[in-house]
GROMACS .gro file of C-alpha atoms in nm:
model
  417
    1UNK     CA    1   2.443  -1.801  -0.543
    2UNK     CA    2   2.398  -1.400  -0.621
    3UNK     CA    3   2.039  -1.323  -0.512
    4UNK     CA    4   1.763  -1.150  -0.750
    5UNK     CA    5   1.818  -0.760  -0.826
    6UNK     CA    6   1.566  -0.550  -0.688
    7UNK     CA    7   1.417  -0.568  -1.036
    8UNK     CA    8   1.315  -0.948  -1.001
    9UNK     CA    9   1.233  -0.970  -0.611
   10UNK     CA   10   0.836  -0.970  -0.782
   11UNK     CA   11   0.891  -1.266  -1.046
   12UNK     CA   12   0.619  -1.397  -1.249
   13UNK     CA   13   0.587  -1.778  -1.157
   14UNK     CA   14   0.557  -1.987  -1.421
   15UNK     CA   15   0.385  -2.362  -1.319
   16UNK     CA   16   0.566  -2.638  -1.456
   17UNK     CA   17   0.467  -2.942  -1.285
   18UNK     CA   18   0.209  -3.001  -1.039
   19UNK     CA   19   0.092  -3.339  -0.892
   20UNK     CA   20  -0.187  -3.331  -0.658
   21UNK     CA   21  -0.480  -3.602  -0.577
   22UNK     CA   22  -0.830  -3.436  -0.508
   23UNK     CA   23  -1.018  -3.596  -0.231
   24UNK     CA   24  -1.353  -3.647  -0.183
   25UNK     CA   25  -1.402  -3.316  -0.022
   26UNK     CA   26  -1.269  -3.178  -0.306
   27UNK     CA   27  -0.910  -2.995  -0.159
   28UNK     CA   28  -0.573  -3.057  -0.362
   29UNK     CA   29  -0.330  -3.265  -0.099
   30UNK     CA   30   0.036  -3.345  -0.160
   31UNK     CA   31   0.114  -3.668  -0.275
   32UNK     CA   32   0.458  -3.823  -0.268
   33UNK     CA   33   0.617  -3.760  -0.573
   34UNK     CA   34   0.550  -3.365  -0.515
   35UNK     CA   35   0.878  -3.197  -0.413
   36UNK     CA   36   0.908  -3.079  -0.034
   37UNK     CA   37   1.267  -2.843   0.075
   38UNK     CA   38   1.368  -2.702   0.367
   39UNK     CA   39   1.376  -2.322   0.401
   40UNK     CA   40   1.768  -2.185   0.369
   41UNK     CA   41   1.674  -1.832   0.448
   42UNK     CA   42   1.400  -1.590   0.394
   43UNK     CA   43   1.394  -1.185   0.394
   44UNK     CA   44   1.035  -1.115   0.462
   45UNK     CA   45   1.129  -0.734   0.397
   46UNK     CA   46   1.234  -0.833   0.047
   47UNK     CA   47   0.974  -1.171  -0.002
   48UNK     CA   48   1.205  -1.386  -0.113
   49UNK     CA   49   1.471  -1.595  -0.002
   50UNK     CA   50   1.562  -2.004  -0.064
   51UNK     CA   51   1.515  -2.356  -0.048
   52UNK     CA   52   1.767  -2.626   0.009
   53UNK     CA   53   1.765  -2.828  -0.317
   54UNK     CA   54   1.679  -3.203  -0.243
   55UNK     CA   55   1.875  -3.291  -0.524
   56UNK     CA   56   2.186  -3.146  -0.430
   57UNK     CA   57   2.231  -2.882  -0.664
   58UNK     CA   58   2.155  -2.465  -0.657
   59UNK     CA   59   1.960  -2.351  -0.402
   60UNK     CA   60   1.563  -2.289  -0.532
   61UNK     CA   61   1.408  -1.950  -0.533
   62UNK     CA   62   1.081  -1.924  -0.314
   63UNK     CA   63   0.913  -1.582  -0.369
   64UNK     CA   64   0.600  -1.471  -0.149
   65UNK     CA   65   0.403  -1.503  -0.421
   66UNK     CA   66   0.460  -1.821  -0.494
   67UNK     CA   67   0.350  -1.951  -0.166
   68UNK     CA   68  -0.052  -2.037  -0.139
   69UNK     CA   69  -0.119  -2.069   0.187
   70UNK     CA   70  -0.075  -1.767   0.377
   71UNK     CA   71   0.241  -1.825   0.595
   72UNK     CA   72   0.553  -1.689   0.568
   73UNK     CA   73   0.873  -1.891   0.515
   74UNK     CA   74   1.145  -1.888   0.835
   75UNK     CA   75   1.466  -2.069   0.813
   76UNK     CA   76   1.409  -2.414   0.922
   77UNK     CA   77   1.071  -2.492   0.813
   78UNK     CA   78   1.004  -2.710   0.532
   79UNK     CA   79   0.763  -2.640   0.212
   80UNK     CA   80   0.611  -2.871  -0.006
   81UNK     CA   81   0.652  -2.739  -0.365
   82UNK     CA   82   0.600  -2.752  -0.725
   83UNK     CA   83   0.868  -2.687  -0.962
   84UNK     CA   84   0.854  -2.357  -1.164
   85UNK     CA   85   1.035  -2.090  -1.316
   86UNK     CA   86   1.035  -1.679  -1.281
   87UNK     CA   87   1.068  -1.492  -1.593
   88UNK     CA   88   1.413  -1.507  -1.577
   89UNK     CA   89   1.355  -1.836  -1.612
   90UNK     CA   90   1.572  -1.951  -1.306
   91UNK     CA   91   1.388  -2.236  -1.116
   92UNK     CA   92   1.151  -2.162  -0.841
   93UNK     CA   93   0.898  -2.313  -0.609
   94UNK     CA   94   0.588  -2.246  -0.680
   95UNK     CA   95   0.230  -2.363  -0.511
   96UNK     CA   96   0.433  -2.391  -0.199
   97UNK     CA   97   0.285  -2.469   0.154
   98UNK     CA   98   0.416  -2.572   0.486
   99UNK     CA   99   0.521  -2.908   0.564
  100UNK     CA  100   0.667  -2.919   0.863
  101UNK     CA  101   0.700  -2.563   1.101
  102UNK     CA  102   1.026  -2.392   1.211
  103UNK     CA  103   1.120  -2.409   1.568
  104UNK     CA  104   0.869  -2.106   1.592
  105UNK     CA  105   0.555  -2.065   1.393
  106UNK     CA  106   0.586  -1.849   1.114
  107UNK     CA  107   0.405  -1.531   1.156
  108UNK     CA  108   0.313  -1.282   0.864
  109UNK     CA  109   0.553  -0.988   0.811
  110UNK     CA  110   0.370  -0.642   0.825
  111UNK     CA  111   0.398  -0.387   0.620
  112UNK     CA  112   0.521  -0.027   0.838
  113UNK     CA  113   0.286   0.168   0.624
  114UNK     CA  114  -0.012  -0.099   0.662
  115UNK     CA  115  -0.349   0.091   0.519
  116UNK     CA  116  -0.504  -0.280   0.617
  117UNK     CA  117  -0.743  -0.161   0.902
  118UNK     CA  118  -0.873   0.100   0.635
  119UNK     CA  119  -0.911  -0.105   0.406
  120UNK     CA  120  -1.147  -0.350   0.617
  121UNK     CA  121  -1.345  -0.076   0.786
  122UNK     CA  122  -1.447   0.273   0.738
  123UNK     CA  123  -1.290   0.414   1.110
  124UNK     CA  124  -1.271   0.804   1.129
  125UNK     CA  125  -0.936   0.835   1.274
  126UNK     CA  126  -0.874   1.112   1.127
  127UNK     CA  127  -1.016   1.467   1.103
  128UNK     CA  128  -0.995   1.812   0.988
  129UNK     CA  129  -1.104   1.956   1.300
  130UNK     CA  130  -0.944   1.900   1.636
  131UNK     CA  131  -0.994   1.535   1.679
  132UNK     CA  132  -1.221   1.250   1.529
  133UNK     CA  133  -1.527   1.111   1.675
  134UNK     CA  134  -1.341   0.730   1.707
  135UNK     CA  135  -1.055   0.894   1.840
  136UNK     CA  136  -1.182   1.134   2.045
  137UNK     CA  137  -1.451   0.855   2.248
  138UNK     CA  138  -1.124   0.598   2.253
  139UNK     CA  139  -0.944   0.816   2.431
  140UNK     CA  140  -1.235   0.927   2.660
  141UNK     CA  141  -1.281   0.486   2.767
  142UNK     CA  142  -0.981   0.436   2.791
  143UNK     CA  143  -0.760   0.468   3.088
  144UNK     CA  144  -0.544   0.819   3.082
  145UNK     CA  145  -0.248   0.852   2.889
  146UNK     CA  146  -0.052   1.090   2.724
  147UNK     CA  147  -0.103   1.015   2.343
  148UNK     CA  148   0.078   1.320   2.173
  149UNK     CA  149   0.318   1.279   1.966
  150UNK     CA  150   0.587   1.481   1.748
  151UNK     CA  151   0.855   1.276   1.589
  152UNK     CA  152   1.114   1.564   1.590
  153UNK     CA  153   1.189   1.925   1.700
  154UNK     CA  154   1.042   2.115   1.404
  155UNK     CA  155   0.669   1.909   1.401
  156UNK     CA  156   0.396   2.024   1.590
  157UNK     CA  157   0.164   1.809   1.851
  158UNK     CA  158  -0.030   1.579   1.728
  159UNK     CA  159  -0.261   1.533   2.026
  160UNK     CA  160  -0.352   1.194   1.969
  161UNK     CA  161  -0.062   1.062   1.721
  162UNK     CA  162   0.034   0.746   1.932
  163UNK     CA  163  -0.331   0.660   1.994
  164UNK     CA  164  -0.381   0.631   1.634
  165UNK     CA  165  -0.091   0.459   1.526
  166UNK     CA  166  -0.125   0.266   1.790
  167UNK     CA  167  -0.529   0.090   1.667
  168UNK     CA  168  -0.363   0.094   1.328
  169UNK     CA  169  -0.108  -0.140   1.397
  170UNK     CA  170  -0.260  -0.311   1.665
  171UNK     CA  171  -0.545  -0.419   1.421
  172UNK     CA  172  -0.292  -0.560   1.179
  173UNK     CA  173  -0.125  -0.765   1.416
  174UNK     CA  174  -0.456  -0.915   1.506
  175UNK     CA  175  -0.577  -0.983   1.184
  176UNK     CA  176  -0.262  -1.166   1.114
  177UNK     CA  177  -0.299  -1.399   1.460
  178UNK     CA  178  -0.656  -1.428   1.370
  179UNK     CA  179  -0.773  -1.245   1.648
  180UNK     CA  180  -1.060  -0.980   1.438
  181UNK     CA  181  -1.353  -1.159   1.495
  182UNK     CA  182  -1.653  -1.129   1.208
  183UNK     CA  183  -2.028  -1.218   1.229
  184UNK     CA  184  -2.333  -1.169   0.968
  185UNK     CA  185  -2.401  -0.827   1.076
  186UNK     CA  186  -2.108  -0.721   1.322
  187UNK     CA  187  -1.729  -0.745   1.383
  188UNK     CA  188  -1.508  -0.712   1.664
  189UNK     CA  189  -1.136  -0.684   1.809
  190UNK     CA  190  -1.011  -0.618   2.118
  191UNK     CA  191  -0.844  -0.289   2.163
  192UNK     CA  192  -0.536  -0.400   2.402
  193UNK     CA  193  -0.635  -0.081   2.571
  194UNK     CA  194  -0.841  -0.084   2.931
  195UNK     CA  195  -1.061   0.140   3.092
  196UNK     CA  196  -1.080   0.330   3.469
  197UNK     CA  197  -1.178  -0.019   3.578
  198UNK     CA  198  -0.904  -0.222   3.399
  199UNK     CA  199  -1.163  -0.363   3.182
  200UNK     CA  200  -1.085  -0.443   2.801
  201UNK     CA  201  -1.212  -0.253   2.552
  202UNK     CA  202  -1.313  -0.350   2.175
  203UNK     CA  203  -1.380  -0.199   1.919
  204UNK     CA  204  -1.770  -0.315   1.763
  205UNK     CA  205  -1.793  -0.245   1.371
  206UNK     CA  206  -2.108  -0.320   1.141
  207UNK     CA  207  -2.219  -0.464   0.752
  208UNK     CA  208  -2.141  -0.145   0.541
  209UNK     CA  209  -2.405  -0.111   0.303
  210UNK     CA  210  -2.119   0.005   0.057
  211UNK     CA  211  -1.935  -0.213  -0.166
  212UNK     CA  212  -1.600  -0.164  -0.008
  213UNK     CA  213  -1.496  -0.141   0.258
  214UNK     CA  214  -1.678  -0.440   0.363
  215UNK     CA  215  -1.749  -0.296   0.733
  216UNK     CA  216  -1.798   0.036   0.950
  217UNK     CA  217  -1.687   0.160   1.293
  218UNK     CA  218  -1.963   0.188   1.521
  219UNK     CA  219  -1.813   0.232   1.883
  220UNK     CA  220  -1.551   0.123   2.140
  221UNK     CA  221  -1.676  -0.039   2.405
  222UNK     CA  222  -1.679  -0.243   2.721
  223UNK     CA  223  -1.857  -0.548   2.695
  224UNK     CA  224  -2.230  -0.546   2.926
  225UNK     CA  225  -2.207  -0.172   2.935
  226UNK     CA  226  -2.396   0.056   2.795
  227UNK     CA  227  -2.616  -0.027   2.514
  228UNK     CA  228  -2.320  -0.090   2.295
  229UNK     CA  229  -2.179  -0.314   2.530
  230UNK     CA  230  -2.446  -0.531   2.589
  231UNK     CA  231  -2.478  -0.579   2.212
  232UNK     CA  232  -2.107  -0.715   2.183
  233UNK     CA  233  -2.201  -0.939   2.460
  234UNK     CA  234  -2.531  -1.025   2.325
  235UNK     CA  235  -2.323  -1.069   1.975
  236UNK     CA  236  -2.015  -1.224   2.024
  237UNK     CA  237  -1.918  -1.526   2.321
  238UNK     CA  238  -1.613  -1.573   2.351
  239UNK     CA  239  -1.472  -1.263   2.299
  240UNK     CA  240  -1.139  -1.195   2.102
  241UNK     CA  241  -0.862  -1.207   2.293
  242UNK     CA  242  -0.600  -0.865   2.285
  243UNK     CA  243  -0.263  -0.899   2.046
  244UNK     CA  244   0.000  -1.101   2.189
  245UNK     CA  245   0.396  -0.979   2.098
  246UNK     CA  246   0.598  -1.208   2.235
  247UNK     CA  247   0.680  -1.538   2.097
  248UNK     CA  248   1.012  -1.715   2.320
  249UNK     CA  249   1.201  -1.583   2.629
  250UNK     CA  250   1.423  -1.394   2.448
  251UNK     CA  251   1.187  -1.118   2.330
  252UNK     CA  252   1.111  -1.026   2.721
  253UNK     CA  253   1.399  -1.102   2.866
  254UNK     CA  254   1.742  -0.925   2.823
  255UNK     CA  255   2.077  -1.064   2.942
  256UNK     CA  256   2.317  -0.800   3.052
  257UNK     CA  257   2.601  -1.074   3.064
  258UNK     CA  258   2.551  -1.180   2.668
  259UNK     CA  259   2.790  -1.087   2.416
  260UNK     CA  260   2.715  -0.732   2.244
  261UNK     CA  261   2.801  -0.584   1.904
  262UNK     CA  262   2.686  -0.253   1.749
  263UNK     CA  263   2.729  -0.102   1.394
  264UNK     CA  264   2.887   0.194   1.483
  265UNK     CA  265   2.903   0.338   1.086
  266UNK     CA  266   2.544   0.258   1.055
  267UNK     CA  267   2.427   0.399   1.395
  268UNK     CA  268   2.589   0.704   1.337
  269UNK     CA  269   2.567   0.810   0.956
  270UNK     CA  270   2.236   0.646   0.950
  271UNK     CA  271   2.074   0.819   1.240
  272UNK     CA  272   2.203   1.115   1.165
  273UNK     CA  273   2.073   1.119   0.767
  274UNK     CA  274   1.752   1.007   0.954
  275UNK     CA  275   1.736   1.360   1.205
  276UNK     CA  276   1.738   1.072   1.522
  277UNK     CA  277   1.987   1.257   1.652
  278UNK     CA  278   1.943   1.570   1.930
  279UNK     CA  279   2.023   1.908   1.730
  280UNK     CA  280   2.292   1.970   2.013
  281UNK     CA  281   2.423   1.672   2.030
  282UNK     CA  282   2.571   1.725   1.690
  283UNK     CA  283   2.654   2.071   1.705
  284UNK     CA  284   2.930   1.971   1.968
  285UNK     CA  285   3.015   1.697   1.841
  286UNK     CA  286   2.961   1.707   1.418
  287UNK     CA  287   3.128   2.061   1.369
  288UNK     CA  288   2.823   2.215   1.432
  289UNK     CA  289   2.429   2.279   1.328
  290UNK     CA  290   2.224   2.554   1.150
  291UNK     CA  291   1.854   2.568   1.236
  292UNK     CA  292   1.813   2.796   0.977
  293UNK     CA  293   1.981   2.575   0.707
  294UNK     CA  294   1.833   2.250   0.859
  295UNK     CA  295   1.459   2.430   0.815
  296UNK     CA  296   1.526   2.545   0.477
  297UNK     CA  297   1.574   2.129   0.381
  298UNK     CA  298   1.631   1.919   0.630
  299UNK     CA  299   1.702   1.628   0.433
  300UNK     CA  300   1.967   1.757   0.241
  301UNK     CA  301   2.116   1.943   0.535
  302UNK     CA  302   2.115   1.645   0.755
  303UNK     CA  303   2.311   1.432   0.444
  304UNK     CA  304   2.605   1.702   0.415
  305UNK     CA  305   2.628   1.680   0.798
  306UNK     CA  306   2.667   1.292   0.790
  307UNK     CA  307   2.935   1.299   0.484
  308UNK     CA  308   3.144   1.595   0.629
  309UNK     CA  309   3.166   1.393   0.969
  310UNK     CA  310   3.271   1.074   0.740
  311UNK     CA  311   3.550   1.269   0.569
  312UNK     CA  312   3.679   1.377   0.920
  313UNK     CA  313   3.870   1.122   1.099
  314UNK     CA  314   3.927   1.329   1.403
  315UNK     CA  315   3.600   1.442   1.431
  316UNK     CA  316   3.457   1.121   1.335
  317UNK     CA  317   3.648   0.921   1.632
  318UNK     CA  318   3.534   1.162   1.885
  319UNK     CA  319   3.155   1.140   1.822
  320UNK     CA  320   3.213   0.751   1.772
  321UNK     CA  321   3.427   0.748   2.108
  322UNK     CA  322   3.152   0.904   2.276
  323UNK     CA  323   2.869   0.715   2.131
  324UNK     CA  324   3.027   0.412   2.240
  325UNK     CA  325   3.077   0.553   2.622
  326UNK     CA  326   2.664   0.622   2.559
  327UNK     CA  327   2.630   0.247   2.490
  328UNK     CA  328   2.848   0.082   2.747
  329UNK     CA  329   2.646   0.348   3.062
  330UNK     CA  330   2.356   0.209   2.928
  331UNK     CA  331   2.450  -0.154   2.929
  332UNK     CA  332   2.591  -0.100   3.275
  333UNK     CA  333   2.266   0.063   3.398
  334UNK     CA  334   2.015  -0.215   3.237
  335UNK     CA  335   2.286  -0.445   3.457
  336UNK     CA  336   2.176  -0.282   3.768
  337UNK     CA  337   1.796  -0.217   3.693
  338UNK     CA  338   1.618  -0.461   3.446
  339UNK     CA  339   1.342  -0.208   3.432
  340UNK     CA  340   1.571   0.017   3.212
  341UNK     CA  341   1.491  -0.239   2.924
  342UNK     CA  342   1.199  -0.155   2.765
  343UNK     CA  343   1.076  -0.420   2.474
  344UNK     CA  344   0.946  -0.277   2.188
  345UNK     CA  345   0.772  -0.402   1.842
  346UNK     CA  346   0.874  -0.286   1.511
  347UNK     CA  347   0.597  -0.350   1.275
  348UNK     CA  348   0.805  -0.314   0.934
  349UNK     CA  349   1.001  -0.623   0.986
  350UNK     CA  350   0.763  -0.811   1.210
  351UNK     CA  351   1.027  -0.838   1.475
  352UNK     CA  352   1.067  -0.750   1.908
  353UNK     CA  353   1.384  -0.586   2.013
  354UNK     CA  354   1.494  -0.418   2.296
  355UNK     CA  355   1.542  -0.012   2.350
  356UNK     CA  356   1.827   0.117   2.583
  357UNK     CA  357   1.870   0.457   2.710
  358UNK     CA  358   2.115   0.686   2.569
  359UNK     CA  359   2.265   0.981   2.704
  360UNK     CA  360   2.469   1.121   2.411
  361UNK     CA  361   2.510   1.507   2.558
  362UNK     CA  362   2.525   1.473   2.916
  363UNK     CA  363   2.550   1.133   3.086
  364UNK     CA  364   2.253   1.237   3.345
  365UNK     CA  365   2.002   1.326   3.103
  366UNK     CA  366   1.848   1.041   2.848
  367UNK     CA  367   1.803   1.168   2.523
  368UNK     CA  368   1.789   0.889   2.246
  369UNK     CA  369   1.760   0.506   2.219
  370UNK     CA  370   1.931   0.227   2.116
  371UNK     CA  371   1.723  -0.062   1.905
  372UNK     CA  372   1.920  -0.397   1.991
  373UNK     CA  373   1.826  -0.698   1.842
  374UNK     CA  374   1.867  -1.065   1.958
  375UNK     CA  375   2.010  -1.334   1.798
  376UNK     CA  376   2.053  -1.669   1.869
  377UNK     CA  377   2.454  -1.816   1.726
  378UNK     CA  378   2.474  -2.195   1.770
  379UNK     CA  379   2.222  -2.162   2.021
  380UNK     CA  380   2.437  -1.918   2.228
  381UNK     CA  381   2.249  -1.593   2.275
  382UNK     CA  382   2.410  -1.205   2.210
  383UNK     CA  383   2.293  -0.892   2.145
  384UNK     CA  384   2.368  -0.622   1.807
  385UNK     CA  385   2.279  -0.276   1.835
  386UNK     CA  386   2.126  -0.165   1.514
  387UNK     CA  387   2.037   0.191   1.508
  388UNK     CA  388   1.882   0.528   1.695
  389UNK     CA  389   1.591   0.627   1.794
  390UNK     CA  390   1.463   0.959   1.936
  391UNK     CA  391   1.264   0.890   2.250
  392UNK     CA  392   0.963   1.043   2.099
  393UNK     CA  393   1.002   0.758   1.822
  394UNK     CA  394   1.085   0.525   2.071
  395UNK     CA  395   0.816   0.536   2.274
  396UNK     CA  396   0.551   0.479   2.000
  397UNK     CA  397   0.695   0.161   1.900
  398UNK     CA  398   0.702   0.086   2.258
  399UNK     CA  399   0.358   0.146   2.286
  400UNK     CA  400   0.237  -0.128   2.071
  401UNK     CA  401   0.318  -0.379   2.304
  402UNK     CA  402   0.221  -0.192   2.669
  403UNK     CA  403   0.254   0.119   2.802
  404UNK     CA  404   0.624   0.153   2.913
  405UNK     CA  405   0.677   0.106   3.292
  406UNK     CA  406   1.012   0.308   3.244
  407UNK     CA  407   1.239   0.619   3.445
  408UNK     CA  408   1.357   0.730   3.117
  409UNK     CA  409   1.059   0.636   2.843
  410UNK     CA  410   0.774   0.864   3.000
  411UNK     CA  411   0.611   1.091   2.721
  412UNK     CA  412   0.588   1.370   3.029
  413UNK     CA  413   0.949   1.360   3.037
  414UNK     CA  414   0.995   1.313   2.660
  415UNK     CA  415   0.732   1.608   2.530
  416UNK     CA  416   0.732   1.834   2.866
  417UNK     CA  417   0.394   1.864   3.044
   0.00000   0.00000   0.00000
């Protein structure tokens, strides 16, 4: 069945049949004779995907806005449903809601550019001058790190980069577990982050008296100290608990015996349209680079790079050749150290995966890193490489779920001291 065009991934649902039976709470509750599917597949990047028709014939279009109660289709689970139409006016479901879970609950996809945290709280993150006054006492609690950040060669430091994309997308993630805890007057989450002491710290907002956003930052804390402290404890019992990442064993644990695949075309053309890349990786091995023209426009510089490599077949097979020597070290080394695995969360699609070190230019120095993915194939686990980071980019993904216990991941060794 060809799936929608990217033109009618946001239907309009059209209702055509409902049957529901109030009860005496008043709350609409499926009856028999309402229609209930299993889920064939859903793209929660895209927000659609379909059911299994009971009936036996096409497959039924379930769109993310025709589902009502919050979750988020995975193959496997099973929606009631109402039969509608988009305004193409192919069948759909529409006023769906879970019947029976998949294998693992469904959890809300987030969206890589997520504004949510700013939309639920005034939180000055951000600042003209050299830092921000949340930032800047965050990072004073909080245990040391190193929170710069510069995604490639030609950015400058951002002091405290990670840090804040780091309470950005840790508040989504809790918000979507139902961890953000909200009171008459005050609101709270747990950081993830710890102090000298190793003692959480949260984050304590307050009413705004403005329309929107509904609340305001007022301090990070730990609870009992201070007098901020003792007003989350006096405030909130129990406390929220921090954002939790991993759902099965296969998101923490990675099997160096399991069968591995990697889209070489993708990793390479991709990643190199994408500047992920080190600048002298492909002057050796991509007929060369021009600071001067990669300045002038990067992205267009960066394209011709990737389609003069793809017209040259000798040049083509020796940066593949030696991408795929990268790949095979690095699955040899995460053989002998499990350490050298570092999980990582990648907010966009919602998903864990695993980061390997590369060492594209000289096989003792670690300068990129794979993403690999798991997947489970009639219950038989292996592994596909999907694409390549830079280690700066790597690490702040990393970062989301706990500071990397790595040789090779270290912002000190990524960013110089």
């Amino acid at each position: 069945m060809p799936l929608p065009t990217s033109a009618s991934t946001s239907p309009e649902l059209k209702h055509k049949l409902a049957e529901t039976t109030e009860s005496s709470a008043g709350s609409s509750e499926p009856v028999e004779s309402r229609l209930s599917a299993e889920v064939k597949f859903f793209l929660a990047d895209k927000n659609y995907g379909f059911l299994l028709n009971p009936a036996g014939g096409k497959d039924i279009l379930i769109h993310r806005n025709g589902v009502i109660d919050g979750t988020v289709p995975q193959k496997g689970a099973v929606y009631w449903f109402d039969l509608g139409e988009d305004r193409q006016q192919r069948p759909c479901a529409v006023n769906a809601s879970l019947k029976v879970g998949a294998t693992d609950a469904p959890i809300p996809a987030l969206d890589h550019d997520t504004k949510e945290l700013f939309d639920w709280a005034f939180i000055p993150l951000f600042s003209r001058d050299t830092t921000s006054k949340a930032i800047s006492d965050l990072a004073s609690l909080a245990l040391t790190e190193d929170w710069r950040y510069r995604e490639s060669p030609a950015e400058e430091f951002d002091d405290f980069g990670i840090l804040r994309n780091y309470i950005k997308f840790t508040f989504t993630r809790l918000r979507h577990e139902g961890k953000v805890i909200t009171g008459d007057r005050f609101a709270t989450f747990n950081t993830g982050l710890v102090d000298r002491f190793y003692e959480p710290i949260y984050a304590l907002f307050e009413k705004n008296g403005r329309a929107t956003p509904p609340w305001k930052w007022r301090s990070f804390c730990v609870s009992g100290q201070g007098e901020e402290g003792k007003l989350l404890a006096r405030t909130f019992e129990p406390l929220p608990k921090a954002a939790s990442y991993f759902a099965n064993i296969d998101d923490l644990y990675f099997d160096a015996e399991a069968p591995f695949d990697e889209d070489l075309d993708h990793i390479v053309l991709d990643g190199i349209r994408r500047d992920r890349y080190p600048h002298d990786f492909l002057d050796t091995y991509a007929g060369g680079f021009s600071l001067q023209e990669y300045l002038a426009n990067r992205e267009s510089y960066l394209a011709g790079i990737a389609d003069r490599l793809n017209q040259n077949d000798a040049m083509y097979r020796r940066l593949r050749n030696r991408l795929k020597d990268a790949i095979l070290l690095a699955r040899k080394r995460v053989s002998w150290n499990y350490r050298a695995v570092v999980p990582q969360y990648y907010p966009k699609h919602n998903l864990m995966s695993f980061l390997l070190p590369i060492s594209l230019s000289d096989d003792t120095k670690v300068d990129a890193a794979l993403v690999v993915q798991s997947i489970r194939v009639d219950g038989k686990l292996r592994y596909q490489g999907y694409t390549i980071y830079p280690l700066a980019y790597a690490y702040r993904n990393a970062r989301l779920v706990a500071k990397p216990i790595s040789d090779w991941l270290d912002p000190e060794r990524i960013l110089g001291t």
